[in-house]
N, CA, C and O atoms as a Tripos MOL2 file, in Angstrom:
@<TRIPOS>MOLECULE
protein
  296   295    74     0     0
PROTEIN
NO_CHARGES

@<TRIPOS>ATOM
      1 N         102.0120  -54.1900 -163.0440 N.3       1 UNK1
      2 CA        100.7320  -54.9330 -162.9370 C.3       1 UNK1
      3 C          99.5930  -53.9880 -163.3930 C.2       1 UNK1
      4 O          99.8170  -52.7780 -163.3470 O.2       1 UNK1
      5 N          98.5100  -54.3870 -163.7870 N.am      2 UNK2
      6 CA         97.3050  -53.7360 -164.0150 C.3       2 UNK2
      7 C          96.6760  -53.2690 -162.7010 C.2       2 UNK2
      8 O          96.6560  -53.9690 -161.6890 O.2       2 UNK2
      9 N          96.1580  -52.0210 -162.7900 N.am      3 UNK3
     10 CA         95.3730  -51.5500 -161.6990 C.3       3 UNK3
     11 C          93.8510  -52.1200 -161.6560 C.2       3 UNK3
     12 O          93.0280  -51.9990 -162.5630 O.2       3 UNK3
     13 N          93.6680  -52.7290 -160.4830 N.am      4 UNK4
     14 CA         92.3360  -53.2220 -160.3870 C.3       4 UNK4
     15 C          91.3000  -52.2430 -160.0750 C.2       4 UNK4
     16 O          91.4630  -51.5030 -159.1050 O.2       4 UNK4
     17 N          90.2470  -52.1610 -160.7970 N.am      5 UNK5
     18 CA         89.2030  -51.1320 -160.4700 C.3       5 UNK5
     19 C          88.0900  -51.7840 -159.7580 C.2       5 UNK5
     20 O          87.3830  -52.6100 -160.3360 O.2       5 UNK5
     21 N          87.8950  -51.4360 -158.4760 N.am      6 UNK6
     22 CA         86.9570  -52.0620 -157.5520 C.3       6 UNK6
     23 C          85.5670  -51.2310 -157.9060 C.2       6 UNK6
     24 O          85.5640  -50.0490 -158.2480 O.2       6 UNK6
     25 N          84.4440  -52.0210 -157.7690 N.am      7 UNK7
     26 CA         83.2020  -51.3680 -158.0120 C.3       7 UNK7
     27 C          82.7720  -50.4740 -156.8730 C.2       7 UNK7
     28 O          82.1280  -49.4440 -157.0750 O.2       7 UNK7
     29 N          83.1870  -50.9390 -155.5120 N.am      8 UNK8
     30 CA         82.9110  -50.1140 -154.5410 C.3       8 UNK8
     31 C          83.6750  -48.8590 -154.3300 C.2       8 UNK8
     32 O          84.9020  -48.8210 -154.4150 O.2       8 UNK8
     33 N          82.9110  -47.8070 -154.0480 N.am      9 UNK9
     34 CA         83.7660  -46.5560 -153.9700 C.3       9 UNK9
     35 C          84.8840  -46.5400 -152.9880 C.2       9 UNK9
     36 O          84.5850  -46.8100 -151.8250 O.2       9 UNK9
     37 N          86.1930  -46.2530 -153.2860 N.am     10 UNK10
     38 CA         87.2160  -46.2240 -152.4720 C.3      10 UNK10
     39 C          87.1110  -45.0840 -151.5630 C.2      10 UNK10
     40 O          86.4740  -44.0790 -151.8780 O.2      10 UNK10
     41 N          87.8080  -45.2250 -150.2730 N.am     11 UNK11
     42 CA         87.7700  -44.1710 -149.4460 C.3      11 UNK11
     43 C          88.5130  -42.8240 -149.9470 C.2      11 UNK11
     44 O          88.1620  -41.6580 -149.7700 O.2      11 UNK11
     45 N          89.6590  -43.3380 -150.6350 N.am     12 UNK12
     46 CA         90.4400  -42.3490 -151.2670 C.3      12 UNK12
     47 C          90.1300  -42.1510 -152.7330 C.2      12 UNK12
     48 O          90.9980  -42.2400 -153.6020 O.2      12 UNK12
     49 N          88.8700  -41.8820 -152.9740 N.am     13 UNK13
     50 CA         88.4310  -41.7090 -154.2660 C.3      13 UNK13
     51 C          89.1440  -40.5500 -155.1050 C.2      13 UNK13
     52 O          89.3360  -39.5060 -154.4820 O.2      13 UNK13
     53 N          89.5020  -40.5900 -156.2460 N.am     14 UNK14
     54 CA         90.0100  -39.5670 -156.9770 C.3      14 UNK14
     55 C          89.0070  -38.7620 -157.8430 C.2      14 UNK14
     56 O          88.2980  -39.3570 -158.6540 O.2      14 UNK14
     57 N          88.9440  -37.5290 -157.6970 N.am     15 UNK15
     58 CA         88.1350  -36.8400 -158.4860 C.3      15 UNK15
     59 C          88.8280  -36.0620 -159.5500 C.2      15 UNK15
     60 O          89.9610  -35.6450 -159.3080 O.2      15 UNK15
     61 N          88.2420  -35.8070 -160.7620 N.am     16 UNK16
     62 CA         88.7090  -34.9890 -161.7850 C.3      16 UNK16
     63 C          88.4310  -33.5240 -161.3550 C.2      16 UNK16
     64 O          87.7070  -33.2180 -160.4080 O.2      16 UNK16
     65 N          89.0660  -32.6820 -162.1340 N.am     17 UNK17
     66 CA         88.8360  -31.1610 -161.8260 C.3      17 UNK17
     67 C          87.4310  -30.7830 -161.9310 C.2      17 UNK17
     68 O          86.9280  -29.9860 -161.1380 O.2      17 UNK17
     69 N          86.7340  -31.3660 -162.9530 N.am     18 UNK18
     70 CA         85.3310  -30.9940 -163.0450 C.3      18 UNK18
     71 C          84.4310  -31.5140 -161.8580 C.2      18 UNK18
     72 O          83.4710  -30.8650 -161.4430 O.2      18 UNK18
     73 N          84.8330  -32.7960 -161.3210 N.am     19 UNK19
     74 CA         84.1440  -33.3340 -160.2770 C.3      19 UNK19
     75 C          84.3950  -32.5450 -159.0460 C.2      19 UNK19
     76 O          83.4640  -32.2340 -158.3030 O.2      19 UNK19
     77 N          85.7320  -32.1820 -158.7870 N.am     20 UNK20
     78 CA         86.0250  -31.3670 -157.6650 C.3      20 UNK20
     79 C          85.3060  -29.9950 -157.6740 C.2      20 UNK20
     80 O          84.9520  -29.4830 -156.6120 O.2      20 UNK20
     81 N          85.1110  -29.4590 -158.7530 N.am     21 UNK21
     82 CA         84.3680  -28.1430 -158.8270 C.3      21 UNK21
     83 C          83.0220  -28.3770 -158.3730 C.2      21 UNK21
     84 O          82.5110  -27.5600 -157.6070 O.2      21 UNK21
     85 N          82.3870  -29.3940 -158.7520 N.am     22 UNK22
     86 CA         80.9210  -29.7510 -158.3920 C.3      22 UNK22
     87 C          81.0510  -30.0580 -156.8940 C.2      22 UNK22
     88 O          80.2570  -29.5150 -156.1260 O.2      22 UNK22
     89 N          81.8950  -30.8020 -156.4700 N.am     23 UNK23
     90 CA         82.1510  -31.1410 -154.9290 C.3      23 UNK23
     91 C          82.2520  -29.8410 -154.1530 C.2      23 UNK23
     92 O          81.5950  -29.6730 -153.1250 O.2      23 UNK23
     93 N          83.0520  -28.9440 -154.6290 N.am     24 UNK24
     94 CA         83.3010  -27.7990 -153.8370 C.3      24 UNK24
     95 C          82.4680  -26.5120 -154.1420 C.2      24 UNK24
     96 O          82.5520  -25.4400 -153.5440 O.2      24 UNK24
     97 N          81.6830  -26.8120 -155.1450 N.am     25 UNK25
     98 CA         80.6420  -25.6710 -155.7510 C.3      25 UNK25
     99 C          81.5410  -24.4870 -156.1230 C.2      25 UNK25
    100 O          81.2600  -23.3890 -155.6440 O.2      25 UNK25
    101 N          82.6600  -24.6230 -156.9840 N.am     26 UNK26
    102 CA         83.3510  -23.5620 -157.3300 C.3      26 UNK26
    103 C          83.5650  -23.7290 -158.8580 C.2      26 UNK26
    104 O          83.3770  -24.7890 -159.4550 O.2      26 UNK26
    105 N          83.9600  -22.6220 -159.4020 N.am     27 UNK27
    106 CA         84.2590  -22.6060 -160.8750 C.3      27 UNK27
    107 C          85.7650  -23.1500 -161.1410 C.2      27 UNK27
    108 O          86.6460  -23.0500 -160.2870 O.2      27 UNK27
    109 N          85.9650  -23.7400 -162.4270 N.am     28 UNK28
    110 CA         87.2470  -24.2510 -162.6380 C.3      28 UNK28
    111 C          88.3570  -23.1230 -162.4860 C.2      28 UNK28
    112 O          89.4800  -23.4100 -162.0700 O.2      28 UNK28
    113 N          88.0340  -21.9530 -162.8070 N.am     29 UNK29
    114 CA         88.8960  -20.8330 -162.5230 C.3      29 UNK29
    115 C          89.3290  -20.7320 -161.1480 C.2      29 UNK29
    116 O          90.5130  -20.6260 -160.8300 O.2      29 UNK29
    117 N          88.3460  -20.7670 -160.3190 N.am     30 UNK30
    118 CA         88.6100  -20.6620 -158.8030 C.3      30 UNK30
    119 C          89.5830  -21.9310 -158.3840 C.2      30 UNK30
    120 O          90.5730  -21.8340 -157.6590 O.2      30 UNK30
    121 N          89.1470  -23.0020 -158.9240 N.am     31 UNK31
    122 CA         89.8320  -24.3550 -158.5310 C.3      31 UNK31
    123 C          91.3890  -24.1600 -158.8360 C.2      31 UNK31
    124 O          92.2380  -24.4120 -157.9810 O.2      31 UNK31
    125 N          91.6920  -23.7110 -160.0700 N.am     32 UNK32
    126 CA         93.0970  -23.5360 -160.4680 C.3      32 UNK32
    127 C          93.7080  -22.5270 -159.6180 C.2      32 UNK32
    128 O          94.8770  -22.6830 -159.2660 O.2      32 UNK32
    129 N          92.9950  -21.4350 -159.2230 N.am     33 UNK33
    130 CA         93.6790  -20.4890 -158.4290 C.3      33 UNK33
    131 C          93.8990  -20.9610 -157.1950 C.2      33 UNK33
    132 O          94.8280  -20.4830 -156.5440 O.2      33 UNK33
    133 N          93.1130  -21.9470 -156.6730 N.am     34 UNK34
    134 CA         93.3460  -22.5000 -155.1640 C.3      34 UNK34
    135 C          94.5360  -23.4430 -155.4150 C.2      34 UNK34
    136 O          95.3890  -23.5380 -154.5320 O.2      34 UNK34
    137 N          94.6480  -24.0940 -156.4710 N.am     35 UNK35
    138 CA         95.6980  -25.1100 -156.5940 C.3      35 UNK35
    139 C          97.1120  -24.2100 -156.5390 C.2      35 UNK35
    140 O          98.1200  -24.5460 -155.9180 O.2      35 UNK35
    141 N          96.9630  -23.0840 -157.2680 N.am     36 UNK36
    142 CA         98.3150  -22.2510 -157.2400 C.3      36 UNK36
    143 C          98.6230  -21.4260 -155.9630 C.2      36 UNK36
    144 O          99.7520  -21.3520 -155.4780 O.2      36 UNK36
    145 N          97.5520  -20.8280 -155.4710 N.am     37 UNK37
    146 CA         97.7200  -19.8980 -154.3870 C.3      37 UNK37
    147 C          97.6780  -20.6470 -153.0330 C.2      37 UNK37
    148 O          98.5200  -20.3870 -152.1740 O.2      37 UNK37
    149 N          96.7680  -21.5190 -152.8400 N.am     38 UNK38
    150 CA         96.4940  -22.0410 -151.5920 C.3      38 UNK38
    151 C          96.9770  -23.3250 -151.2130 C.2      38 UNK38
    152 O          96.6080  -23.9180 -150.1990 O.2      38 UNK38
    153 N          97.8870  -23.7910 -152.1200 N.am     39 UNK39
    154 CA         98.4860  -25.0140 -152.0350 C.3      39 UNK39
    155 C          97.3470  -26.1290 -151.6220 C.2      39 UNK39
    156 O          97.4580  -26.7780 -150.5820 O.2      39 UNK39
    157 N          96.2890  -26.2880 -152.4910 N.am     40 UNK40
    158 CA         95.3650  -27.2140 -152.4740 C.3      40 UNK40
    159 C          95.8400  -28.5490 -152.7100 C.2      40 UNK40
    160 O          96.6790  -28.6780 -153.6010 O.2      40 UNK40
    161 N          95.4490  -29.5960 -152.0610 N.am     41 UNK41
    162 CA         96.0720  -30.9340 -152.2760 C.3      41 UNK41
    163 C          95.7210  -31.5000 -153.8650 C.2      41 UNK41
    164 O          94.5560  -31.8080 -154.1200 O.2      41 UNK41
    165 N          96.5590  -31.5960 -154.6940 N.am     42 UNK42
    166 CA         96.2370  -31.9670 -156.0110 C.3      42 UNK42
    167 C          97.4540  -32.6110 -156.6710 C.2      42 UNK42
    168 O          98.5510  -32.3460 -156.1810 O.2      42 UNK42
    169 N          97.3890  -33.4240 -157.7250 N.am     43 UNK43
    170 CA         98.4650  -33.8520 -158.3180 C.3      43 UNK43
    171 C          98.0930  -34.2020 -159.7330 C.2      43 UNK43
    172 O          96.9320  -34.4870 -160.0270 O.2      43 UNK43
    173 N          99.0960  -34.1810 -160.6330 N.am     44 UNK44
    174 CA         98.8740  -34.2750 -162.1010 C.3      44 UNK44
    175 C          99.1950  -35.6460 -162.4900 C.2      44 UNK44
    176 O         100.2400  -36.2280 -162.2040 O.2      44 UNK44
    177 N          98.1270  -36.1620 -163.2270 N.am     45 UNK45
    178 CA         98.2890  -37.5050 -163.9850 C.3      45 UNK45
    179 C          98.3430  -37.0750 -165.3660 C.2      45 UNK45
    180 O          97.3180  -36.6750 -165.9180 O.2      45 UNK45
    181 N          99.5640  -37.1300 -166.0290 N.am     46 UNK46
    182 CA         99.5230  -36.5800 -167.4220 C.3      46 UNK46
    183 C          99.3650  -35.1270 -167.4040 C.2      46 UNK46
    184 O         100.0640  -34.3780 -166.7210 O.2      46 UNK46
    185 N          98.4650  -34.7750 -168.1410 N.am     47 UNK47
    186 CA         98.0510  -33.2930 -168.2870 C.3      47 UNK47
    187 C          96.8680  -33.0820 -167.4180 C.2      47 UNK47
    188 O          96.3580  -31.9770 -167.2310 O.2      47 UNK47
    189 N          96.4540  -34.2000 -166.8930 N.am     48 UNK48
    190 CA         95.0300  -33.7730 -165.9980 C.3      48 UNK48
    191 C          95.3160  -33.7440 -164.5220 C.2      48 UNK48
    192 O          96.0780  -34.5480 -163.9850 O.2      48 UNK48
    193 N          94.6940  -32.8140 -163.9050 N.am     49 UNK49
    194 CA         94.7840  -32.6470 -162.4260 C.3      49 UNK49
    195 C          93.8230  -33.7330 -161.7420 C.2      49 UNK49
    196 O          92.7040  -33.9620 -162.2020 O.2      49 UNK49
    197 N          94.3260  -34.3790 -160.6270 N.am     50 UNK50
    198 CA         93.4710  -35.2890 -160.0040 C.3      50 UNK50
    199 C          93.4320  -34.7770 -158.4040 C.2      50 UNK50
    200 O          94.3830  -34.1820 -157.8970 O.2      50 UNK50
    201 N          92.4080  -35.0420 -157.8090 N.am     51 UNK51
    202 CA         92.0870  -34.6410 -156.3850 C.3      51 UNK51
    203 C          91.6280  -35.7840 -155.7060 C.2      51 UNK51
    204 O          90.6130  -36.3420 -156.1230 O.2      51 UNK51
    205 N          92.3130  -36.2800 -154.5770 N.am     52 UNK52
    206 CA         91.8420  -37.2190 -153.7100 C.3      52 UNK52
    207 C          90.7650  -36.6450 -152.6960 C.2      52 UNK52
    208 O          91.0070  -35.6470 -152.0180 O.2      52 UNK52
    209 N          89.6280  -37.2930 -152.6350 N.am     53 UNK53
    210 CA         88.5260  -36.7690 -151.7810 C.3      53 UNK53
    211 C          88.9510  -36.5770 -150.4060 C.2      53 UNK53
    212 O          88.6040  -35.5460 -149.8290 O.2      53 UNK53
    213 N          89.7210  -37.5170 -149.7600 N.am     54 UNK54
    214 CA         90.0620  -37.4890 -148.3570 C.3      54 UNK54
    215 C          90.9580  -36.3620 -148.1970 C.2      54 UNK54
    216 O          90.8620  -35.6660 -147.1860 O.2      54 UNK54
    217 N          91.8760  -36.0940 -149.1500 N.am     55 UNK55
    218 CA         92.8690  -35.0110 -149.0240 C.3      55 UNK55
    219 C          92.0350  -33.6080 -149.0510 C.2      55 UNK55
    220 O          92.3190  -32.6820 -148.2920 O.2      55 UNK55
    221 N          90.9920  -33.5490 -149.9910 N.am     56 UNK56
    222 CA         90.1610  -32.3490 -150.1040 C.3      56 UNK56
    223 C          89.4240  -32.1590 -148.7490 C.2      56 UNK56
    224 O          89.5140  -31.0430 -148.2360 O.2      56 UNK56
    225 N          88.7390  -33.0730 -148.1400 N.am     57 UNK57
    226 CA         88.1790  -33.0700 -146.8390 C.3      57 UNK57
    227 C          88.9770  -32.4570 -145.9080 C.2      57 UNK57
    228 O          88.6130  -31.4350 -145.3260 O.2      57 UNK57
    229 N          90.1850  -33.0680 -145.6890 N.am     58 UNK58
    230 CA         91.0500  -32.5420 -144.6210 C.3      58 UNK58
    231 C          91.6210  -31.0630 -144.9120 C.2      58 UNK58
    232 O          91.9340  -30.3140 -143.9870 O.2      58 UNK58
    233 N          91.7260  -30.7260 -146.1670 N.am     59 UNK59
    234 CA         92.1310  -29.4200 -146.5390 C.3      59 UNK59
    235 C          90.9240  -28.4420 -146.2610 C.2      59 UNK59
    236 O          91.1440  -27.2890 -145.8920 O.2      59 UNK59
    237 N          89.8440  -28.8480 -146.4160 N.am     60 UNK60
    238 CA         88.5430  -28.1550 -146.2440 C.3      60 UNK60
    239 C          88.4500  -27.8310 -144.5950 C.2      60 UNK60
    240 O          88.1780  -26.7230 -144.1320 O.2      60 UNK60
    241 N          88.7150  -28.9520 -143.8700 N.am     61 UNK61
    242 CA         88.6100  -28.8450 -142.4660 C.3      61 UNK61
    243 C          89.7390  -27.8610 -141.8930 C.2      61 UNK61
    244 O          89.5460  -27.1290 -140.9230 O.2      61 UNK61
    245 N          90.8460  -27.9260 -142.5530 N.am     62 UNK62
    246 CA         91.9050  -27.0050 -142.1710 C.3      62 UNK62
    247 C          91.6510  -25.6130 -142.2870 C.2      62 UNK62
    248 O          91.9480  -24.7710 -141.4390 O.2      62 UNK62
    249 N          90.9970  -25.3750 -143.5500 N.am     63 UNK63
    250 CA         90.4570  -23.9110 -143.8030 C.3      63 UNK63
    251 C          89.3850  -23.5070 -142.9070 C.2      63 UNK63
    252 O          89.3420  -22.3570 -142.4710 O.2      63 UNK63
    253 N          88.4660  -24.4390 -142.5890 N.am     64 UNK64
    254 CA         87.2930  -24.1600 -141.8040 C.3      64 UNK64
    255 C          87.7260  -23.6590 -140.3790 C.2      64 UNK64
    256 O          87.0730  -22.7710 -139.8290 O.2      64 UNK64
    257 N          88.7180  -24.1700 -139.8390 N.am     65 UNK65
    258 CA         89.2580  -23.6830 -138.5070 C.3      65 UNK65
    259 C          90.2680  -22.6490 -138.6740 C.2      65 UNK65
    260 O          91.4030  -22.9470 -139.0460 O.2      65 UNK65
    261 N          89.9140  -21.4250 -138.4160 N.am     66 UNK66
    262 CA         90.8620  -20.3210 -138.3870 C.3      66 UNK66
    263 C          91.8700  -20.2120 -137.3710 C.2      66 UNK66
    264 O          92.9930  -19.7520 -137.5810 O.2      66 UNK66
    265 N          91.4170  -20.6820 -136.1590 N.am     67 UNK67
    266 CA         92.3340  -20.7160 -135.0990 C.3      67 UNK67
    267 C          93.4940  -21.6990 -135.2890 C.2      67 UNK67
    268 O          93.3110  -22.7120 -135.9630 O.2      67 UNK67
    269 N          94.7120  -21.4370 -134.7090 N.am     68 UNK68
    270 CA         95.6860  -22.3500 -134.8590 C.3      68 UNK68
    271 C          95.5130  -23.6840 -134.1880 C.2      68 UNK68
    272 O          95.0370  -23.7130 -133.0530 O.2      68 UNK68
    273 N          95.8370  -24.7030 -134.7550 N.am     69 UNK69
    274 CA         95.4240  -26.0300 -134.2340 C.3      69 UNK69
    275 C          96.1960  -26.3400 -132.7870 C.2      69 UNK69
    276 O          97.3830  -26.0490 -132.6400 O.2      69 UNK69
    277 N          95.5170  -26.8700 -131.8870 N.am     70 UNK70
    278 CA         96.2540  -27.2090 -130.5940 C.3      70 UNK70
    279 C          96.2900  -28.7590 -130.6850 C.2      70 UNK70
    280 O          95.2450  -29.3310 -130.9940 O.2      70 UNK70
    281 N          97.3280  -29.4280 -130.4590 N.am     71 UNK71
    282 CA         97.4530  -30.8390 -130.6310 C.3      71 UNK71
    283 C          96.8530  -31.5550 -129.2200 C.2      71 UNK71
    284 O          97.2770  -31.3290 -128.0870 O.2      71 UNK71
    285 N          95.8300  -32.4160 -129.5600 N.am     72 UNK72
    286 CA         95.4120  -33.1530 -128.3670 C.3      72 UNK72
    287 C          94.2650  -32.5710 -127.5670 C.2      72 UNK72
    288 O          93.4480  -33.2850 -126.9870 O.2      72 UNK72
    289 N          94.2350  -31.2650 -127.5570 N.am     73 UNK73
    290 CA         93.2320  -30.5190 -126.6590 C.3      73 UNK73
    291 C          92.1800  -30.0660 -127.4530 C.2      73 UNK73
    292 O          92.3610  -29.5740 -128.5670 O.2      73 UNK73
    293 N          90.9820  -30.2240 -126.8800 N.am     74 UNK74
    294 CA         89.8490  -29.4520 -127.6850 C.3      74 UNK74
    295 C          89.5360  -28.0160 -126.8440 C.2      74 UNK74
    296 O          88.6890  -27.2270 -127.2630 O.2      74 UNK74
@<TRIPOS>BOND
     1     1     2 1
     2     2     3 1
     3     3     4 2
     4     3     5 am
     5     5     6 1
     6     6     7 1
     7     7     8 2
     8     7     9 am
     9     9    10 1
    10    10    11 1
    11    11    12 2
    12    11    13 am
    13    13    14 1
    14    14    15 1
    15    15    16 2
    16    15    17 am
    17    17    18 1
    18    18    19 1
    19    19    20 2
    20    19    21 am
    21    21    22 1
    22    22    23 1
    23    23    24 2
    24    23    25 am
    25    25    26 1
    26    26    27 1
    27    27    28 2
    28    27    29 am
    29    29    30 1
    30    30    31 1
    31    31    32 2
    32    31    33 am
    33    33    34 1
    34    34    35 1
    35    35    36 2
    36    35    37 am
    37    37    38 1
    38    38    39 1
    39    39    40 2
    40    39    41 am
    41    41    42 1
    42    42    43 1
    43    43    44 2
    44    43    45 am
    45    45    46 1
    46    46    47 1
    47    47    48 2
    48    47    49 am
    49    49    50 1
    50    50    51 1
    51    51    52 2
    52    51    53 am
    53    53    54 1
    54    54    55 1
    55    55    56 2
    56    55    57 am
    57    57    58 1
    58    58    59 1
    59    59    60 2
    60    59    61 am
    61    61    62 1
    62    62    63 1
    63    63    64 2
    64    63    65 am
    65    65    66 1
    66    66    67 1
    67    67    68 2
    68    67    69 am
    69    69    70 1
    70    70    71 1
    71    71    72 2
    72    71    73 am
    73    73    74 1
    74    74    75 1
    75    75    76 2
    76    75    77 am
    77    77    78 1
    78    78    79 1
    79    79    80 2
    80    79    81 am
    81    81    82 1
    82    82    83 1
    83    83    84 2
    84    83    85 am
    85    85    86 1
    86    86    87 1
    87    87    88 2
    88    87    89 am
    89    89    90 1
    90    90    91 1
    91    91    92 2
    92    91    93 am
    93    93    94 1
    94    94    95 1
    95    95    96 2
    96    95    97 am
    97    97    98 1
    98    98    99 1
    99    99   100 2
   100    99   101 am
   101   101   102 1
   102   102   103 1
   103   103   104 2
   104   103   105 am
   105   105   106 1
   106   106   107 1
   107   107   108 2
   108   107   109 am
   109   109   110 1
   110   110   111 1
   111   111   112 2
   112   111   113 am
   113   113   114 1
   114   114   115 1
   115   115   116 2
   116   115   117 am
   117   117   118 1
   118   118   119 1
   119   119   120 2
   120   119   121 am
   121   121   122 1
   122   122   123 1
   123   123   124 2
   124   123   125 am
   125   125   126 1
   126   126   127 1
   127   127   128 2
   128   127   129 am
   129   129   130 1
   130   130   131 1
   131   131   132 2
   132   131   133 am
   133   133   134 1
   134   134   135 1
   135   135   136 2
   136   135   137 am
   137   137   138 1
   138   138   139 1
   139   139   140 2
   140   139   141 am
   141   141   142 1
   142   142   143 1
   143   143   144 2
   144   143   145 am
   145   145   146 1
   146   146   147 1
   147   147   148 2
   148   147   149 am
   149   149   150 1
   150   150   151 1
   151   151   152 2
   152   151   153 am
   153   153   154 1
   154   154   155 1
   155   155   156 2
   156   155   157 am
   157   157   158 1
   158   158   159 1
   159   159   160 2
   160   159   161 am
   161   161   162 1
   162   162   163 1
   163   163   164 2
   164   163   165 am
   165   165   166 1
   166   166   167 1
   167   167   168 2
   168   167   169 am
   169   169   170 1
   170   170   171 1
   171   171   172 2
   172   171   173 am
   173   173   174 1
   174   174   175 1
   175   175   176 2
   176   175   177 am
   177   177   178 1
   178   178   179 1
   179   179   180 2
   180   179   181 am
   181   181   182 1
   182   182   183 1
   183   183   184 2
   184   183   185 am
   185   185   186 1
   186   186   187 1
   187   187   188 2
   188   187   189 am
   189   189   190 1
   190   190   191 1
   191   191   192 2
   192   191   193 am
   193   193   194 1
   194   194   195 1
   195   195   196 2
   196   195   197 am
   197   197   198 1
   198   198   199 1
   199   199   200 2
   200   199   201 am
   201   201   202 1
   202   202   203 1
   203   203   204 2
   204   203   205 am
   205   205   206 1
   206   206   207 1
   207   207   208 2
   208   207   209 am
   209   209   210 1
   210   210   211 1
   211   211   212 2
   212   211   213 am
   213   213   214 1
   214   214   215 1
   215   215   216 2
   216   215   217 am
   217   217   218 1
   218   218   219 1
   219   219   220 2
   220   219   221 am
   221   221   222 1
   222   222   223 1
   223   223   224 2
   224   223   225 am
   225   225   226 1
   226   226   227 1
   227   227   228 2
   228   227   229 am
   229   229   230 1
   230   230   231 1
   231   231   232 2
   232   231   233 am
   233   233   234 1
   234   234   235 1
   235   235   236 2
   236   235   237 am
   237   237   238 1
   238   238   239 1
   239   239   240 2
   240   239   241 am
   241   241   242 1
   242   242   243 1
   243   243   244 2
   244   243   245 am
   245   245   246 1
   246   246   247 1
   247   247   248 2
   248   247   249 am
   249   249   250 1
   250   250   251 1
   251   251   252 2
   252   251   253 am
   253   253   254 1
   254   254   255 1
   255   255   256 2
   256   255   257 am
   257   257   258 1
   258   258   259 1
   259   259   260 2
   260   259   261 am
   261   261   262 1
   262   262   263 1
   263   263   264 2
   264   263   265 am
   265   265   266 1
   266   266   267 1
   267   267   268 2
   268   267   269 am
   269   269   270 1
   270   270   271 1
   271   271   272 2
   272   271   273 am
   273   273   274 1
   274   274   275 1
   275   275   276 2
   276   275   277 am
   277   277   278 1
   278   278   279 1
   279   279   280 2
   280   279   281 am
   281   281   282 1
   282   282   283 1
   283   283   284 2
   284   283   285 am
   285   285   286 1
   286   286   287 1
   287   287   288 2
   288   287   289 am
   289   289   290 1
   290   290   291 1
   291   291   292 2
   292   291   293 am
   293   293   294 1
   294   294   295 1
   295   295   296 2
@<TRIPOS>SUBSTRUCTURE
     1 UNK1         2 RESIDUE 1 A UNK
     2 UNK2         6 RESIDUE 1 A UNK
     3 UNK3        10 RESIDUE 1 A UNK
     4 UNK4        14 RESIDUE 1 A UNK
     5 UNK5        18 RESIDUE 1 A UNK
     6 UNK6        22 RESIDUE 1 A UNK
     7 UNK7        26 RESIDUE 1 A UNK
     8 UNK8        30 RESIDUE 1 A UNK
     9 UNK9        34 RESIDUE 1 A UNK
    10 UNK10       38 RESIDUE 1 A UNK
    11 UNK11       42 RESIDUE 1 A UNK
    12 UNK12       46 RESIDUE 1 A UNK
    13 UNK13       50 RESIDUE 1 A UNK
    14 UNK14       54 RESIDUE 1 A UNK
    15 UNK15       58 RESIDUE 1 A UNK
    16 UNK16       62 RESIDUE 1 A UNK
    17 UNK17       66 RESIDUE 1 A UNK
    18 UNK18       70 RESIDUE 1 A UNK
    19 UNK19       74 RESIDUE 1 A UNK
    20 UNK20       78 RESIDUE 1 A UNK
    21 UNK21       82 RESIDUE 1 A UNK
    22 UNK22       86 RESIDUE 1 A UNK
    23 UNK23       90 RESIDUE 1 A UNK
    24 UNK24       94 RESIDUE 1 A UNK
    25 UNK25       98 RESIDUE 1 A UNK
    26 UNK26      102 RESIDUE 1 A UNK
    27 UNK27      106 RESIDUE 1 A UNK
    28 UNK28      110 RESIDUE 1 A UNK
    29 UNK29      114 RESIDUE 1 A UNK
    30 UNK30      118 RESIDUE 1 A UNK
    31 UNK31      122 RESIDUE 1 A UNK
    32 UNK32      126 RESIDUE 1 A UNK
    33 UNK33      130 RESIDUE 1 A UNK
    34 UNK34      134 RESIDUE 1 A UNK
    35 UNK35      138 RESIDUE 1 A UNK
    36 UNK36      142 RESIDUE 1 A UNK
    37 UNK37      146 RESIDUE 1 A UNK
    38 UNK38      150 RESIDUE 1 A UNK
    39 UNK39      154 RESIDUE 1 A UNK
    40 UNK40      158 RESIDUE 1 A UNK
    41 UNK41      162 RESIDUE 1 A UNK
    42 UNK42      166 RESIDUE 1 A UNK
    43 UNK43      170 RESIDUE 1 A UNK
    44 UNK44      174 RESIDUE 1 A UNK
    45 UNK45      178 RESIDUE 1 A UNK
    46 UNK46      182 RESIDUE 1 A UNK
    47 UNK47      186 RESIDUE 1 A UNK
    48 UNK48      190 RESIDUE 1 A UNK
    49 UNK49      194 RESIDUE 1 A UNK
    50 UNK50      198 RESIDUE 1 A UNK
    51 UNK51      202 RESIDUE 1 A UNK
    52 UNK52      206 RESIDUE 1 A UNK
    53 UNK53      210 RESIDUE 1 A UNK
    54 UNK54      214 RESIDUE 1 A UNK
    55 UNK55      218 RESIDUE 1 A UNK
    56 UNK56      222 RESIDUE 1 A UNK
    57 UNK57      226 RESIDUE 1 A UNK
    58 UNK58      230 RESIDUE 1 A UNK
    59 UNK59      234 RESIDUE 1 A UNK
    60 UNK60      238 RESIDUE 1 A UNK
    61 UNK61      242 RESIDUE 1 A UNK
    62 UNK62      246 RESIDUE 1 A UNK
    63 UNK63      250 RESIDUE 1 A UNK
    64 UNK64      254 RESIDUE 1 A UNK
    65 UNK65      258 RESIDUE 1 A UNK
    66 UNK66      262 RESIDUE 1 A UNK
    67 UNK67      266 RESIDUE 1 A UNK
    68 UNK68      270 RESIDUE 1 A UNK
    69 UNK69      274 RESIDUE 1 A UNK
    70 UNK70      278 RESIDUE 1 A UNK
    71 UNK71      282 RESIDUE 1 A UNK
    72 UNK72      286 RESIDUE 1 A UNK
    73 UNK73      290 RESIDUE 1 A UNK
    74 UNK74      294 RESIDUE 1 A UNK
C-alpha cells in the first residue's frame, strides 16, 4: 500500500542528513563520524541516511548523562 503523508508533523519525524546537521548544529563530516564511531541511531533508505527525531533525542539524552543509568531511582 501507498504510504500516507500526514500534514501534521509526526512524533517520529524522519530527518535527512542535512536536517540532522542543522538540528544538532554539526557538520556533515561530524555527523558521519558519529554514525560510524558512536553508534548514532540512523538507517539507510536506499543511498540516503535517515534519522528519526525521537531516536536522536534519546541518543542525545544518553550522551548528556555521563553517569551510569540507575533504573527507577533519581
